[in-house]
Short mmCIF file of C-alpha atoms in Angstrom, two decimals:
data_model
loop_
_atom_site.label_atom_id
_atom_site.label_comp_id
_atom_site.label_asym_id
_atom_site.label_seq_id
_atom_site.Cartn_x
_atom_site.Cartn_y
_atom_site.Cartn_z
CA MET A 1 8.28 -110.55 -68.00
CA ASP A 2 10.54 -112.46 -70.42
CA VAL A 3 12.34 -110.90 -73.35
CA GLN A 4 9.80 -112.07 -75.94
CA ALA A 5 6.89 -110.71 -73.90
CA THR A 6 8.66 -107.38 -73.51
CA ARG A 7 9.25 -107.17 -77.26
CA ARG A 8 5.61 -107.97 -77.98
CA ALA A 9 4.48 -105.25 -75.53
CA VAL A 10 6.81 -102.67 -77.16
CA GLY A 11 5.49 -103.67 -80.58
CA ARG A 12 1.88 -103.29 -79.48
CA ARG A 13 2.61 -99.83 -78.10
CA ALA A 14 4.23 -98.82 -81.36
CA THR A 15 1.27 -100.14 -83.30
CA LEU A 16 -1.07 -98.27 -80.99
CA LEU A 17 0.81 -94.99 -81.54
CA ASP A 18 0.67 -95.54 -85.31
CA ASP A 19 -3.03 -96.27 -85.06
CA LEU A 20 -3.61 -93.15 -82.95
CA ALA A 21 -2.07 -90.95 -85.64
CA GLY A 22 -4.53 -92.33 -88.14
CA LEU A 23 -7.36 -92.07 -85.64
CA ALA A 24 -6.54 -88.43 -84.98
CA ASP A 25 -6.70 -87.69 -88.73
CA ASP A 26 -10.03 -89.48 -88.90
CA LEU A 27 -11.41 -87.51 -85.95
CA ASP A 28 -10.16 -84.24 -87.42
CA ALA A 29 -12.12 -84.95 -90.58
CA ARG A 30 -15.20 -86.17 -88.71
CA LEU A 31 -15.30 -83.18 -86.33
CA ALA A 32 -14.28 -80.47 -88.78
CA GLY A 33 -17.86 -79.30 -89.24
CA SER A 34 -18.60 -79.05 -85.54
CA ASP A 35 -15.26 -77.31 -84.95
CA LEU A 36 -16.14 -74.63 -87.49
CA ALA A 37 -19.69 -74.33 -86.16
CA LEU A 38 -18.38 -73.83 -82.63
CA LEU A 39 -16.08 -71.01 -83.74
CA ALA A 40 -18.85 -69.38 -85.75
CA ARG A 41 -21.53 -69.61 -83.10
CA TYR A 42 -19.38 -68.99 -80.02
CA PRO A 43 -16.62 -66.59 -81.10
CA GLY A 44 -16.00 -65.26 -77.57
CA ASP A 45 -16.14 -61.77 -76.08
CA GLN A 46 -16.39 -58.71 -78.28
CA ALA A 47 -13.31 -56.57 -78.71
CA ARG A 48 -15.20 -53.58 -77.47
CA ARG A 49 -16.23 -51.93 -74.21
CA GLN A 50 -19.59 -52.80 -72.69
CA PRO A 51 -21.48 -49.80 -71.29
CA VAL A 52 -22.50 -50.02 -67.64
CA HIS A 53 -26.02 -48.84 -68.42
CA THR A 54 -28.48 -47.78 -71.09
CA VAL A 55 -30.39 -44.53 -70.52
CA TYR A 56 -33.87 -44.37 -72.05
CA VAL A 57 -35.40 -41.02 -73.03
CA PRO A 58 -38.68 -40.47 -74.93
CA GLY A 59 -38.08 -39.62 -78.57
CA ASP A 60 -39.80 -36.24 -78.41
CA ARG A 61 -37.71 -35.13 -75.41
CA TYR A 62 -34.29 -35.73 -76.87
CA GLY A 63 -32.08 -32.88 -77.95
CA ALA A 64 -28.39 -32.39 -78.59
CA GLY A 65 -27.86 -30.96 -75.10
CA LEU A 66 -29.53 -33.83 -73.28
CA VAL A 67 -26.38 -35.68 -72.23
CA ARG A 68 -24.76 -32.62 -70.73
CA GLY A 69 -28.06 -31.69 -69.09
CA TRP A 70 -28.43 -35.11 -67.48
CA GLY A 71 -24.90 -34.84 -66.10
CA GLU A 72 -25.58 -31.42 -64.65
CA ARG A 73 -28.87 -32.52 -63.08
CA ALA A 74 -27.26 -35.65 -61.65
CA ALA A 75 -24.40 -33.61 -60.16
CA ALA A 76 -26.84 -31.12 -58.67
CA VAL A 77 -28.92 -33.80 -56.93
CA LEU A 78 -25.74 -35.47 -55.68
CA ASP A 79 -24.48 -32.22 -54.21
CA ALA A 80 -27.89 -31.49 -52.69
CA HIS A 81 -28.13 -34.79 -50.84
CA VAL A 82 -24.56 -35.96 -50.30
CA SER A 83 -22.37 -33.69 -48.17
CA GLY A 84 -19.29 -35.94 -48.33
CA PRO A 85 -17.91 -39.48 -48.42
CA ALA A 86 -19.66 -40.62 -45.23
CA GLU A 87 -23.06 -39.79 -46.62
CA LEU A 88 -22.31 -41.47 -49.91
CA ALA A 89 -21.30 -44.59 -47.98
CA ALA A 90 -24.64 -44.51 -46.15
CA VAL A 91 -26.86 -44.13 -49.21
CA ALA A 92 -24.96 -46.21 -51.76
CA GLY A 93 -23.48 -48.99 -49.64
CA VAL A 94 -19.91 -47.92 -50.44
CA PRO A 95 -17.30 -49.09 -47.90
CA ALA A 96 -16.16 -46.15 -45.79
CA ASP A 97 -12.51 -46.49 -46.77
CA LEU A 98 -13.40 -46.27 -50.46
CA ALA A 99 -16.14 -43.61 -50.29
CA GLY A 100 -13.83 -40.60 -50.81
CA ASP A 101 -12.21 -42.08 -53.93
CA VAL A 102 -15.55 -43.28 -55.29
CA LEU A 103 -17.20 -39.89 -54.73
CA GLY A 104 -14.44 -38.12 -56.63
CA ARG A 105 -14.71 -40.56 -59.52
CA VAL A 106 -18.49 -40.22 -59.67
CA ARG A 107 -18.27 -36.43 -59.83
CA ALA A 108 -15.67 -36.65 -62.58
CA LYS A 109 -17.80 -39.10 -64.54
CA LEU A 110 -20.90 -36.90 -64.32
CA ALA A 111 -18.85 -34.00 -65.68
CA THR A 112 -17.23 -35.85 -68.57
CA GLU A 113 -19.31 -38.84 -69.60
CA PRO A 114 -22.59 -39.00 -67.68
CA ILE A 115 -24.25 -41.37 -70.17
CA GLU A 116 -22.42 -44.34 -71.69
CA ASP A 117 -25.29 -45.69 -73.78
CA LEU A 118 -28.35 -43.70 -74.89
CA ARG A 119 -31.52 -45.10 -76.35
CA ILE A 120 -33.92 -42.59 -77.89
CA ASP A 121 -37.24 -44.29 -77.32
CA PHE A 122 -40.03 -44.40 -79.87
CA GLU A 123 -41.74 -47.39 -78.27
CA ASP A 124 -43.35 -47.52 -74.78
CA GLY A 125 -41.61 -44.38 -73.55
CA TYR A 126 -43.01 -42.49 -76.51
CA GLY A 127 -46.42 -44.06 -77.01
CA GLU A 128 -48.85 -43.90 -79.88
CA ARG A 129 -48.86 -40.71 -81.92
CA PRO A 130 -50.22 -39.77 -85.37
CA ASP A 131 -47.81 -40.79 -88.11
CA GLU A 132 -47.03 -37.23 -89.10
CA ARG A 133 -46.11 -36.37 -85.52
CA GLU A 134 -43.85 -39.42 -85.08
CA ASP A 135 -42.21 -38.71 -88.45
CA ALA A 136 -41.40 -35.18 -87.33
CA ASP A 137 -40.07 -36.32 -83.95
CA VAL A 138 -37.93 -38.99 -85.60
CA ALA A 139 -36.44 -36.44 -87.98
CA ALA A 140 -35.72 -33.96 -85.20
CA ALA A 141 -34.12 -36.59 -82.96
CA ALA A 142 -31.99 -37.93 -85.81
CA ALA A 143 -30.78 -34.44 -86.62
CA ALA A 144 -29.95 -33.76 -82.97
CA LEU A 145 -28.06 -37.02 -82.58
CA ALA A 146 -26.21 -36.43 -85.82
CA ALA A 147 -25.10 -33.03 -84.53
CA SER A 148 -23.86 -34.64 -81.32
CA VAL A 149 -21.97 -37.34 -83.18
CA ARG A 150 -20.28 -34.77 -85.45
CA ALA A 151 -19.42 -32.63 -82.42
CA GLY A 152 -17.99 -35.59 -80.51
CA THR A 153 -20.48 -35.13 -77.64
CA ALA A 154 -22.64 -38.20 -78.23
CA PRO A 155 -22.32 -41.08 -75.77
CA PRO A 156 -20.02 -43.90 -76.92
CA TYR A 157 -23.11 -46.03 -77.61
CA HIS A 158 -26.40 -44.56 -78.89
CA GLY A 159 -29.41 -45.48 -80.95
CA ILE A 160 -33.16 -45.89 -80.90
CA ARG A 161 -35.81 -48.29 -79.69
CA PHE A 162 -38.57 -48.47 -82.26
CA LYS A 163 -41.93 -50.19 -82.18
CA GLY A 164 -41.42 -53.93 -82.64
CA PHE A 165 -42.53 -56.54 -85.14
CA GLU A 166 -45.83 -57.41 -83.55
CA ARG A 167 -48.47 -57.11 -86.23
CA PRO A 168 -50.19 -53.89 -84.95
CA THR A 169 -46.91 -51.92 -84.74
CA ARG A 170 -44.83 -53.52 -87.47
CA ARG A 171 -45.27 -50.94 -90.22
CA ARG A 172 -44.81 -47.99 -87.90
CA GLY A 173 -41.70 -49.52 -86.41
CA LEU A 174 -40.15 -50.14 -89.83
CA ARG A 175 -40.89 -46.59 -90.89
CA THR A 176 -39.27 -45.14 -87.78
CA LEU A 177 -36.21 -47.32 -88.20
CA ALA A 178 -35.77 -46.36 -91.86
CA LEU A 179 -36.33 -42.65 -91.31
CA PHE A 180 -33.93 -42.46 -88.35
CA VAL A 181 -31.13 -44.44 -89.98
CA GLY A 182 -31.68 -42.48 -93.19
CA GLY A 183 -31.34 -39.20 -91.32
CA LEU A 184 -28.06 -40.23 -89.71
CA ALA A 185 -26.69 -41.62 -92.97
CA ALA A 186 -27.55 -38.40 -94.84
CA ALA A 187 -25.60 -36.47 -92.22
CA ASP A 188 -22.68 -38.94 -92.36
CA ALA A 189 -23.24 -39.61 -88.63
CA LEU A 190 -23.68 -43.37 -88.45
CA SER A 191 -21.01 -44.32 -85.96
CA ASP A 192 -19.66 -47.67 -84.79
CA GLY A 193 -21.55 -47.07 -81.54
CA PHE A 194 -24.97 -46.99 -83.18
CA VAL A 195 -27.32 -49.82 -82.14
CA VAL A 196 -31.07 -50.24 -82.25
CA THR A 197 -33.37 -52.12 -79.87
CA LEU A 198 -35.95 -54.63 -81.10
CA PRO A 199 -38.65 -54.85 -78.39
CA LYS A 200 -41.23 -57.45 -77.41
CA VAL A 201 -39.68 -60.30 -79.33
CA THR A 202 -41.83 -63.44 -79.22
CA ALA A 203 -40.43 -65.60 -82.05
CA VAL A 204 -37.18 -66.47 -83.82
CA GLU A 205 -38.87 -65.40 -87.05
CA GLN A 206 -39.03 -61.82 -85.78
CA VAL A 207 -35.26 -61.79 -85.39
CA GLU A 208 -34.88 -63.22 -88.90
CA ALA A 209 -37.22 -60.47 -90.10
CA MET A 210 -35.06 -57.88 -88.39
CA VAL A 211 -32.01 -59.16 -90.24
CA THR A 212 -33.92 -58.81 -93.50
CA ALA A 213 -34.99 -55.27 -92.54
CA CYS A 214 -31.39 -54.33 -91.75
CA GLU A 215 -30.17 -55.71 -95.05
CA ARG A 216 -32.88 -53.84 -96.96
CA VAL A 217 -32.17 -50.51 -95.21
CA GLU A 218 -28.44 -50.91 -95.75
CA SER A 219 -28.94 -51.67 -99.42
CA SER A 220 -31.33 -48.76 -99.98
CA LEU A 221 -29.03 -46.28 -98.25
CA GLY A 222 -25.81 -47.58 -99.73
CA LEU A 223 -24.43 -48.69 -96.37
CA ALA A 224 -21.86 -51.42 -95.96
CA PRO A 225 -23.39 -54.82 -95.16
CA GLY A 226 -23.40 -55.43 -91.43
CA THR A 227 -23.50 -51.73 -90.52
CA LEU A 228 -26.69 -52.10 -88.50
CA ARG A 229 -26.62 -54.05 -85.21
CA PHE A 230 -29.53 -54.58 -82.84
CA GLU A 231 -30.36 -55.72 -79.33
CA VAL A 232 -33.09 -58.21 -78.57
CA GLN A 233 -35.28 -57.07 -75.72
CA VAL A 234 -36.27 -60.02 -73.58
CA GLU A 235 -39.64 -59.03 -72.16
CA THR A 236 -41.97 -61.83 -73.18
CA PRO A 237 -42.24 -65.39 -71.73
CA GLN A 238 -42.36 -66.68 -75.32
CA SER A 239 -38.72 -65.69 -75.82
CA ILE A 240 -37.64 -67.78 -72.81
CA LEU A 241 -39.82 -70.85 -73.36
CA GLY A 242 -41.42 -71.75 -76.66
CA ALA A 243 -44.66 -73.67 -77.18
CA ASP A 244 -42.58 -76.74 -78.13
CA GLY A 245 -40.66 -76.65 -74.86
CA THR A 246 -37.42 -75.27 -76.36
CA VAL A 247 -35.58 -72.02 -75.59
CA PRO A 248 -36.19 -69.69 -78.57
CA LEU A 249 -33.76 -67.11 -77.14
CA ALA A 250 -30.77 -69.34 -77.82
CA ARG A 251 -31.83 -69.67 -81.46
CA MET A 252 -32.54 -65.94 -81.75
CA ILE A 253 -28.89 -65.06 -81.12
CA HIS A 254 -27.69 -67.27 -83.93
CA ALA A 255 -30.54 -66.31 -86.24
CA ALA A 256 -29.28 -62.72 -86.05
CA GLY A 257 -26.29 -63.60 -88.23
CA GLY A 258 -23.77 -61.69 -86.12
CA ARG A 259 -25.87 -58.57 -85.86
CA CYS A 260 -27.16 -59.20 -82.28
CA ALA A 261 -25.24 -56.87 -80.00
CA GLY A 262 -27.07 -57.59 -76.75
CA LEU A 263 -29.92 -59.11 -74.80
CA HIS A 264 -31.78 -56.62 -72.61
CA TYR A 265 -34.14 -57.79 -69.89
CA GLY A 266 -37.42 -55.87 -69.71
CA THR A 267 -38.45 -55.94 -66.05
CA TYR A 268 -42.02 -54.77 -66.15
CA ASP A 269 -43.34 -56.21 -69.43
CA TYR A 270 -41.91 -59.62 -68.56
CA SER A 271 -43.21 -59.56 -64.99
CA ALA A 272 -46.67 -58.45 -66.07
CA SER A 273 -46.80 -61.14 -68.76
CA CYS A 274 -46.06 -63.71 -66.06
CA GLY A 275 -49.01 -62.45 -64.03
CA ILE A 276 -46.96 -60.88 -61.22
CA SER A 277 -48.80 -58.12 -59.34
CA ALA A 278 -47.46 -54.62 -59.92
CA ALA A 279 -46.35 -54.21 -56.29
CA TYR A 280 -44.03 -57.19 -56.63
CA GLN A 281 -42.63 -56.58 -60.10
CA SER A 282 -38.88 -56.19 -59.60
CA MET A 283 -35.45 -56.97 -61.01
CA GLU A 284 -34.97 -59.37 -58.10
CA HIS A 285 -38.22 -61.34 -58.38
CA PRO A 286 -37.58 -65.11 -58.87
CA ALA A 287 -39.26 -64.92 -62.27
CA ALA A 288 -36.81 -62.22 -63.29
CA ASP A 289 -33.82 -64.24 -62.02
CA HIS A 290 -34.99 -67.25 -64.02
CA ALA A 291 -35.32 -65.28 -67.23
CA LYS A 292 -31.92 -63.68 -66.78
CA ALA A 293 -30.28 -66.99 -66.00
CA VAL A 294 -31.62 -68.31 -69.30
CA MET A 295 -30.30 -65.19 -71.05
CA GLN A 296 -26.90 -65.73 -69.45
CA VAL A 297 -26.56 -69.32 -70.60
CA ALA A 298 -27.89 -68.55 -74.09
CA ALA A 299 -25.39 -65.71 -74.58
CA ALA A 300 -22.35 -67.41 -73.04
CA GLY A 301 -19.47 -67.49 -75.49
CA THR A 302 -21.36 -65.63 -78.23
CA GLY A 303 -20.00 -62.16 -77.54
CA VAL A 304 -23.53 -60.87 -77.03
CA PHE A 305 -23.76 -58.39 -74.13
CA LEU A 306 -26.27 -58.95 -71.32
CA SER A 307 -28.19 -56.14 -69.67
CA ASP A 308 -30.40 -56.27 -66.61
CA GLY A 309 -33.52 -54.11 -66.53
CA SER A 310 -34.58 -51.09 -64.48
CA THR A 311 -36.26 -50.04 -61.31
CA ASN A 312 -39.15 -47.58 -61.60
CA VAL A 313 -38.62 -46.28 -58.04
CA LEU A 314 -37.14 -42.89 -58.84
CA PRO A 315 -34.95 -40.69 -56.55
CA VAL A 316 -37.35 -37.74 -56.44
CA GLY A 317 -39.33 -35.90 -53.78
CA SER A 318 -38.25 -35.35 -50.20
CA PRO A 319 -34.60 -35.88 -49.13
CA GLU A 320 -35.56 -39.11 -47.42
CA ALA A 321 -37.44 -40.33 -50.48
CA VAL A 322 -34.40 -39.59 -52.66
CA LYS A 323 -32.09 -41.47 -50.28
CA ASP A 324 -34.42 -44.44 -49.95
CA ALA A 325 -34.60 -44.75 -53.75
CA TRP A 326 -30.82 -44.42 -53.95
CA ARG A 327 -30.34 -47.24 -51.45
CA LEU A 328 -32.64 -49.48 -53.47
CA HIS A 329 -31.01 -48.58 -56.77
CA ALA A 330 -27.45 -49.03 -55.49
CA ARG A 331 -28.34 -52.40 -54.00
CA LEU A 332 -29.94 -53.59 -57.24
CA VAL A 333 -26.95 -52.40 -59.30
CA ARG A 334 -24.58 -54.25 -57.00
CA ARG A 335 -26.77 -57.34 -57.09
CA SER A 336 -26.69 -57.41 -60.89
CA LEU A 337 -22.93 -56.98 -60.98
CA GLU A 338 -22.38 -59.83 -58.57
CA ARG A 339 -24.49 -62.09 -60.78
CA GLY A 340 -22.62 -61.24 -63.96
CA TYR A 341 -24.99 -58.68 -65.49
CA TYR A 342 -22.64 -55.71 -66.04
CA GLN A 343 -25.20 -53.39 -67.60
CA GLY A 344 -28.66 -52.10 -66.60
CA TRP A 345 -31.15 -49.40 -67.47
CA ASP A 346 -31.44 -45.93 -66.01
CA LEU A 347 -34.54 -43.82 -66.49
CA HIS A 348 -33.82 -40.59 -64.60
CA PRO A 349 -30.80 -38.28 -64.13
CA ALA A 350 -30.92 -38.82 -60.35
CA GLN A 351 -30.18 -42.53 -60.85
CA LEU A 352 -26.76 -41.77 -62.33
CA PRO A 353 -24.98 -41.06 -59.00
CA THR A 354 -25.86 -44.45 -57.54
CA ARG A 355 -25.27 -46.25 -60.86
CA TYR A 356 -21.67 -45.09 -60.84
CA ALA A 357 -21.14 -45.19 -57.08
CA ALA A 358 -22.27 -48.83 -56.84
CA THR A 359 -20.34 -49.78 -59.97
CA TYR A 360 -17.13 -48.10 -58.93
CA ALA A 361 -17.32 -49.58 -55.43
CA PHE A 362 -17.75 -53.04 -56.92
CA TYR A 363 -14.57 -52.77 -58.97
CA ARG A 364 -12.53 -50.90 -56.37
CA GLU A 365 -13.40 -53.40 -53.63
CA GLY A 366 -12.22 -56.32 -55.75
CA LEU A 367 -9.17 -54.66 -57.32
CA ALA A 368 -6.44 -55.55 -54.83
CA THR A 369 -7.24 -59.27 -54.61
CA THR A 370 -7.93 -59.60 -58.33
CA ALA A 371 -4.68 -57.81 -59.22
CA ALA A 372 -2.67 -60.00 -56.83
CA ARG A 373 -4.09 -63.16 -58.40
CA LEU A 374 -3.40 -61.93 -61.92
CA ARG A 375 0.13 -60.82 -61.05
CA ALA A 376 0.83 -64.28 -59.66
CA TYR A 377 -0.74 -65.90 -62.74
CA VAL A 378 1.27 -63.96 -65.31
CA GLY A 379 4.45 -64.10 -63.25
CA ALA A 380 4.17 -67.68 -61.93
CA GLY A 381 3.93 -66.38 -58.39
CA ASP A 382 1.86 -67.41 -55.36
CA SER A 383 -1.37 -65.61 -54.52
CA GLY A 384 -2.91 -68.36 -52.40
CA TYR A 385 -5.16 -69.32 -55.34
CA LEU A 386 -4.64 -72.00 -57.97
CA ASP A 387 -6.09 -70.13 -60.92
CA GLU A 388 -6.73 -71.83 -64.23
CA PRO A 389 -6.77 -70.03 -67.62
CA ALA A 390 -10.58 -69.61 -67.57
CA THR A 391 -10.45 -68.01 -64.14
CA ALA A 392 -7.56 -65.81 -65.24
CA ALA A 393 -9.74 -64.64 -68.15
CA ALA A 394 -12.52 -63.73 -65.72
CA LEU A 395 -10.04 -61.89 -63.47
CA ALA A 396 -8.65 -59.92 -66.41
CA GLY A 397 -12.16 -59.15 -67.66
CA PHE A 398 -13.08 -57.79 -64.22
CA VAL A 399 -10.13 -55.36 -64.17
CA LEU A 400 -10.63 -54.36 -67.81
CA ARG A 401 -14.30 -53.50 -67.20
CA GLY A 402 -13.20 -51.39 -64.24
CA VAL A 403 -10.78 -49.48 -66.43
CA GLU A 404 -13.31 -48.91 -69.19
CA CYS A 405 -15.99 -47.42 -66.92
CA GLY A 406 -13.59 -45.21 -64.95
CA ALA A 407 -13.40 -47.17 -61.70
CA VAL A 408 -9.77 -48.17 -62.24
CA ASP A 409 -6.91 -46.25 -63.82
CA ALA A 410 -4.65 -47.78 -66.46
CA ALA A 411 -1.64 -46.76 -64.41
CA GLU A 412 -2.97 -48.84 -61.52
CA VAL A 413 -3.15 -51.88 -63.74
CA ASP A 414 0.49 -51.52 -64.70
CA ALA A 415 1.59 -50.92 -61.11
CA LEU A 416 -0.50 -53.69 -59.53
CA ILE A 417 -0.31 -56.38 -62.20
CA GLY A 418 2.61 -55.45 -64.41
CA VAL A 419 0.67 -55.54 -67.70
CA ASP A 420 -0.83 -52.93 -69.99
CA THR A 421 -4.48 -52.87 -71.05
CA GLY A 422 -3.63 -54.63 -74.32
CA ARG A 423 -2.19 -57.60 -72.49
CA LEU A 424 -5.14 -57.47 -70.12
CA ALA A 425 -7.53 -57.74 -73.09
CA ALA A 426 -5.60 -60.73 -74.37
CA LEU A 427 -5.82 -62.40 -70.99
CA ALA A 428 -9.57 -61.67 -70.96
CA ARG A 429 -9.83 -63.51 -74.30
CA ARG A 430 -11.32 -60.60 -76.10
CA ARG A 431 -11.44 -60.93 -79.85
CA VAL A 432 -8.85 -58.94 -81.77
#
């Protein structure tokens, strides 16, 4: 290339760089709206712990001693049917080399925090009662929960499920919501862990109506705007696929205006609505997997927690019946965890041992490899993996979830990775 050609090429490159600066300014202006919308709609993970389960109890059976009672009953059934680590390994699928550690952690959990999230149920688990009876049960349950909150014995997360916004139950549901929240507010017992469940959602408009209801209750009771948060229960086909062929669930999250705390899959209502025979209704039916996959994509990046559903096969009866139900429950818990659903429902105290055994085994099994990869990532070392920032966030989230539920100790994190839990949360991209 001659000198003139070289000069022309250099000049063109300079012109191009000047043009790019102007183009970048133009694109910044053009994309400013979508940039802000992305941040608003997909703010990332919440800066709070996600419970590993939600326990449902009928509203008229709840009392201030229920949490301790469930822990005691769970520990008793565990002691009655598990003589030691080898038996736990057999019934919960825990690797033999981890069974002793897991068993100790499960026993400690049942003694200190047997329930992480409690939902006092005034919907299907409670049924239809005369208004005066439900009013009385709501008042009693609110008083009992308030006493637990003030005493520091309430689970970290707690709340109610009320009858939803379908036309036949709408007025009763609103009354229960207002009376319960009012009872807690009067006792100065509305905590940051309070959340309510909106069931049988079929339309985006119901979520919008729930926002209006929350605003009205907050205003009437003098609560700060945004105090009330709710979960959307995904138990109708209409929430997954609308009549126009769109996915209403994705719009529901954003219609909640930041109040949506979670999406909870309802195993049996959803399965029945899809025409699945009772004998085949299950958390692992293909129809269930499809619904939960839609939930997962809709919630990705929004900070909304996902929860799998429940199994109605309870660990009761003969020793063999208990162990068979435990094997099923532990397998389903593990299956959910592997698929990225870190929460599920428990309906009986005897399900708590396998909830925690399967959960703890999941995190303990993966701890060494995950820690080695994170240590290499933060220290520019070699773990045999080429991990990118997104994968590092997933690795950090895995360890942090293990710490929060009691499967992993904070001291282990420091020893294995060389970071504290604050740095771990930053790596996991949790919001500050």
